[in-house]
Structure formats: C-alpha cells, structure tokens
C-alpha cells in the first residue's frame, strides 16, 4: 500500500517559537493531503485540507494564521505551528489520498508527530 | 451534516473470542463509504476494512467483518478469534461519495478494545 511519512516524529519547542512538520507521500503523488489533530484518548479532528498548488481549506474554528499549511509539491505538505503555546501541544497526523487507488477512497496516514510546547 | 457515533467507549474480549464494535451514522446521502480504522499504541492509523454503501454484501477481511445495515444506518465491526495484537483504539469513519478528491473523513469518537489473555 501507499506510504506516508512525517517528520519529525516528535518535537519539543519553547513557547513563542514556530515549528514545522513535514508530510510526505513516498511512493505516490498526492494532490490532496489532510492534517488532523488528536488529543489523548480522543478522536482525530480534521484541521485542514491541503491542496497542491493552492490554498488550504481550513475547518471551522481552526486559526489559519496560526497553523500555516503549504502544499508546494505533489509529495510534500507542511504544517507550521506559529508562535506555539502549551495548548498547541498535541499529536498531529497527516494523511494523503493515493490517486492510483482504484476506488480512490482511502486515505493513507502518516505515523504522526507529537508536539510538546514548554 | 453527517455524524458518526460510537456508543462503546471501551470494550474487552478474551483472546480467541469474538467481539462486535458498534457504529451508527447519520446522513441524507445515498452514496458514501464507511471505514473502520485501528489505532494501536504506536498511534499509526491502519485501515481495517471499508464498505461501499451501494454494495449490499458485507465486507470481510480475514478475521474482520462488518454488518452493514443501510436502512438502519448501522455499521458494526466483528472481530473473530481475537488476538492480543488486536488491542487498539478502533475508529469508525464516514466519507461522502460526492465532492471528488477533497472528500474528508468524519470519525467517530472511538472504541478502546482490550484483549485479555
């Protein structure tokens, strides 16, 4: 199956700094990627849909100026948490659709990035 | 708007036994997809099984099968011959068939499955 990677797998940053998380599709080109946030023992909350070559579509309540998404190529989307605060500490997961999938319906998930803001 | 409900926050099963996880959803659409994802302690999301709404036949993947009741908007997951490695959080998810590539998944709140040796 399709493989999606994330980097870093975990990161600790100080309050007020920015941190960038990368999501890569390793063996396919993904025109669409998704960014999720997950708190402990909770479900995945979709933050935004990232479209290659265009602006991301943010879900209601997600601050687009705080969570900057850039989908500059067909294999890479980045999420930058700007001016991070302790409440931004969470597990961030990306996923991508593989257009080669005959059903075109599955999202392949990255392993996630644990962000801790001190 | 579509919603997905998992009414069992936690379940437990003995090794080698069978367990069924419940999921209901609400939609006014006729064409959609339903999924069960597994999230083990590593937190890597793994697709367990998927069901196309237009298919009457219930999907099966080895020890995993679903009971899809479209009229009742129910989509339960049955795990047979449970193994220790099945212990994980299980999420039910819905995806519309409309809107093309940007269709998003709508997740339920999850069921934490424990497998007792």
PDB file of N, CA and C in Angstrom, chain A residues 55-94:
ATOM      1  N   UNK A  55      -4.422  27.251  -2.012  1.00  0.00           N
ATOM      2  CA  UNK A  55      -4.541  27.483  -0.577  1.00  0.00           C
ATOM      3  C   UNK A  55      -5.262  26.318   0.099  1.00  0.00           C
ATOM      4  N   UNK A  56      -4.866  26.119   1.344  1.00  0.00           N
ATOM      5  CA  UNK A  56      -5.523  25.066   2.113  1.00  0.00           C
ATOM      6  C   UNK A  56      -6.927  25.492   2.515  1.00  0.00           C
ATOM      7  N   UNK A  57      -7.762  24.516   2.718  1.00  0.00           N
ATOM      8  CA  UNK A  57      -9.119  24.752   3.207  1.00  0.00           C
ATOM      9  C   UNK A  57      -9.162  24.376   4.677  1.00  0.00           C
ATOM     10  N   UNK A  58      -9.429  25.353   5.519  1.00  0.00           N
ATOM     11  CA  UNK A  58      -9.411  25.128   6.960  1.00  0.00           C
ATOM     12  C   UNK A  58     -10.810  24.820   7.487  1.00  0.00           C
ATOM     13  N   UNK A  59     -10.845  23.971   8.479  1.00  0.00           N
ATOM     14  CA  UNK A  59     -12.111  23.673   9.148  1.00  0.00           C
ATOM     15  C   UNK A  59     -12.485  24.832  10.061  1.00  0.00           C
ATOM     16  N   UNK A  60     -13.762  24.889  10.319  1.00  0.00           N
ATOM     17  CA  UNK A  60     -14.262  25.966  11.170  1.00  0.00           C
ATOM     18  C   UNK A  60     -13.596  25.911  12.540  1.00  0.00           C
ATOM     19  N   UNK A  61     -13.156  27.053  12.994  1.00  0.00           N
ATOM     20  CA  UNK A  61     -12.545  27.149  14.307  1.00  0.00           C
ATOM     21  C   UNK A  61     -11.033  26.973  14.313  1.00  0.00           C
ATOM     22  N   UNK A  62     -10.451  26.622  13.194  1.00  0.00           N
ATOM     23  CA  UNK A  62      -9.002  26.452  13.107  1.00  0.00           C
ATOM     24  C   UNK A  62      -8.388  27.761  12.614  1.00  0.00           C
ATOM     25  N   UNK A  63      -7.432  28.265  13.370  1.00  0.00           N
ATOM     26  CA  UNK A  63      -6.818  29.545  13.023  1.00  0.00           C
ATOM     27  C   UNK A  63      -5.817  29.372  11.883  1.00  0.00           C
ATOM     28  N   UNK A  64      -6.144  29.880  10.729  1.00  0.00           N
ATOM     29  CA  UNK A  64      -5.278  29.705   9.577  1.00  0.00           C
ATOM     30  C   UNK A  64      -3.966  30.467   9.706  1.00  0.00           C
ATOM     31  N   UNK A  65      -3.957  31.533  10.461  1.00  0.00           N
ATOM     32  CA  UNK A  65      -2.717  32.285  10.645  1.00  0.00           C
ATOM     33  C   UNK A  65      -1.788  31.620  11.651  1.00  0.00           C
ATOM     34  N   UNK A  66      -2.337  30.749  12.448  1.00  0.00           N
ATOM     35  CA  UNK A  66      -1.530  30.047  13.438  1.00  0.00           C
ATOM     36  C   UNK A  66      -1.015  28.721  12.877  1.00  0.00           C
ATOM     37  N   UNK A  67      -1.832  28.059  12.119  1.00  0.00           N
ATOM     38  CA  UNK A  67      -1.477  26.772  11.533  1.00  0.00           C
ATOM     39  C   UNK A  67      -1.346  26.968  10.019  1.00  0.00           C
ATOM     40  N   UNK A  68      -0.112  27.253   9.609  1.00  0.00           N
ATOM     41  CA  UNK A  68       0.150  27.538   8.208  1.00  0.00           C
ATOM     42  C   UNK A  68       0.408  26.242   7.451  1.00  0.00           C
ATOM     43  N   UNK A  69      -0.306  26.056   6.366  1.00  0.00           N
ATOM     44  CA  UNK A  69      -0.154  24.855   5.568  1.00  0.00           C
ATOM     45  C   UNK A  69       0.315  25.225   4.169  1.00  0.00           C
ATOM     46  N   UNK A  70       1.340  24.508   3.727  1.00  0.00           N
ATOM     47  CA  UNK A  70       1.905  24.727   2.408  1.00  0.00           C
ATOM     48  C   UNK A  70       2.028  23.384   1.702  1.00  0.00           C
ATOM     49  N   UNK A  71       1.421  23.294   0.539  1.00  0.00           N
ATOM     50  CA  UNK A  71       1.462  22.048  -0.239  1.00  0.00           C
ATOM     51  C   UNK A  71       2.139  22.378  -1.554  1.00  0.00           C
ATOM     52  N   UNK A  72       3.461  22.533  -1.478  1.00  0.00           N
ATOM     53  CA  UNK A  72       4.212  23.085  -2.607  1.00  0.00           C
ATOM     54  C   UNK A  72       4.504  22.081  -3.704  1.00  0.00           C
ATOM     55  N   UNK A  73       4.430  20.803  -3.381  1.00  0.00           N
ATOM     56  CA  UNK A  73       4.688  19.801  -4.411  1.00  0.00           C
ATOM     57  C   UNK A  73       3.712  18.657  -4.253  1.00  0.00           C
ATOM     58  N   UNK A  74       3.734  17.749  -5.188  1.00  0.00           N
ATOM     59  CA  UNK A  74       2.795  16.630  -5.166  1.00  0.00           C
ATOM     60  C   UNK A  74       3.163  15.568  -4.147  1.00  0.00           C
ATOM     61  N   UNK A  75       4.296  15.734  -3.478  1.00  0.00           N
ATOM     62  CA  UNK A  75       4.697  14.746  -2.482  1.00  0.00           C
ATOM     63  C   UNK A  75       4.958  15.345  -1.111  1.00  0.00           C
ATOM     64  N   UNK A  76       4.750  16.635  -0.953  1.00  0.00           N
ATOM     65  CA  UNK A  76       5.094  17.261   0.314  1.00  0.00           C
ATOM     66  C   UNK A  76       4.075  18.322   0.717  1.00  0.00           C
ATOM     67  N   UNK A  77       3.598  18.181   1.944  1.00  0.00           N
ATOM     68  CA  UNK A  77       2.797  19.224   2.565  1.00  0.00           C
ATOM     69  C   UNK A  77       3.432  19.518   3.919  1.00  0.00           C
ATOM     70  N   UNK A  78       3.430  20.776   4.303  1.00  0.00           N
ATOM     71  CA  UNK A  78       3.989  21.143   5.597  1.00  0.00           C
ATOM     72  C   UNK A  78       2.963  21.890   6.428  1.00  0.00           C
ATOM     73  N   UNK A  79       3.037  21.642   7.721  1.00  0.00           N
ATOM     74  CA  UNK A  79       2.217  22.347   8.702  1.00  0.00           C
ATOM     75  C   UNK A  79       3.158  23.094   9.622  1.00  0.00           C
ATOM     76  N   UNK A  80       3.019  24.390   9.676  1.00  0.00           N
ATOM     77  CA  UNK A  80       3.826  25.200  10.579  1.00  0.00           C
ATOM     78  C   UNK A  80       2.951  25.764  11.677  1.00  0.00           C
ATOM     79  N   UNK A  81       3.302  25.427  12.905  1.00  0.00           N
ATOM     80  CA  UNK A  81       2.607  25.976  14.058  1.00  0.00           C
ATOM     81  C   UNK A  81       3.370  27.224  14.469  1.00  0.00           C
ATOM     82  N   UNK A  82       2.770  28.371  14.285  1.00  0.00           N
ATOM     83  CA  UNK A  82       3.449  29.629  14.554  1.00  0.00           C
ATOM     84  C   UNK A  82       3.171  30.098  15.978  1.00  0.00           C
ATOM     85  N   UNK A  83       4.174  30.719  16.575  1.00  0.00           N
ATOM     86  CA  UNK A  83       4.048  31.236  17.930  1.00  0.00           C
ATOM     87  C   UNK A  83       3.358  30.192  18.834  1.00  0.00           C
ATOM     88  N   UNK A  84       3.990  29.071  18.912  1.00  0.00           N
ATOM     89  CA  UNK A  84       3.378  27.946  19.633  1.00  0.00           C
ATOM     90  C   UNK A  84       3.204  28.248  21.118  1.00  0.00           C
ATOM     91  N   UNK A  85       2.133  27.704  21.667  1.00  0.00           N
ATOM     92  CA  UNK A  85       1.851  27.830  23.097  1.00  0.00           C
ATOM     93  C   UNK A  85       1.574  26.447  23.663  1.00  0.00           C
ATOM     94  N   UNK A  86       1.662  26.293  24.970  1.00  0.00           N
ATOM     95  CA  UNK A  86       1.453  24.960  25.555  1.00  0.00           C
ATOM     96  C   UNK A  86       0.148  24.298  25.131  1.00  0.00           C
ATOM     97  N   UNK A  87      -0.881  25.082  24.888  1.00  0.00           N
ATOM     98  CA  UNK A  87      -2.157  24.481  24.479  1.00  0.00           C
ATOM     99  C   UNK A  87      -2.118  23.909  23.064  1.00  0.00           C
ATOM    100  N   UNK A  88      -1.057  24.210  22.325  1.00  0.00           N
ATOM    101  CA  UNK A  88      -0.886  23.618  20.989  1.00  0.00           C
ATOM    102  C   UNK A  88      -0.257  22.235  21.064  1.00  0.00           C
ATOM    103  N   UNK A  89       0.192  21.870  22.249  1.00  0.00           N
ATOM    104  CA  UNK A  89       0.765  20.535  22.421  1.00  0.00           C
ATOM    105  C   UNK A  89      -0.285  19.490  22.073  1.00  0.00           C
ATOM    106  N   UNK A  90       0.083  18.596  21.183  1.00  0.00           N
ATOM    107  CA  UNK A  90      -0.884  17.614  20.702  1.00  0.00           C
ATOM    108  C   UNK A  90      -0.170  16.629  19.792  1.00  0.00           C
ATOM    109  N   UNK A  91      -0.936  15.716  19.250  1.00  0.00           N
ATOM    110  CA  UNK A  91      -0.433  14.755  18.269  1.00  0.00           C
ATOM    111  C   UNK A  91      -1.019  15.171  16.919  1.00  0.00           C
ATOM    112  N   UNK A  92      -0.157  15.427  15.963  1.00  0.00           N
ATOM    113  CA  UNK A  92      -0.593  15.887  14.649  1.00  0.00           C
ATOM    114  C   UNK A  92      -0.363  14.773  13.630  1.00  0.00           C
ATOM    115  N   UNK A  93      -1.395  14.493  12.886  1.00  0.00           N
ATOM    116  CA  UNK A  93      -1.358  13.398  11.912  1.00  0.00           C
ATOM    117  C   UNK A  93      -1.725  13.932  10.532  1.00  0.00           C
ATOM    118  N   UNK A  94      -0.993  13.492   9.529  1.00  0.00           N
ATOM    119  CA  UNK A  94      -1.362  13.850   8.163  1.00  0.00           C
ATOM    120  C   UNK A  94      -1.814  12.591   7.429  1.00  0.00           C
TER     121      UNK A  94
END
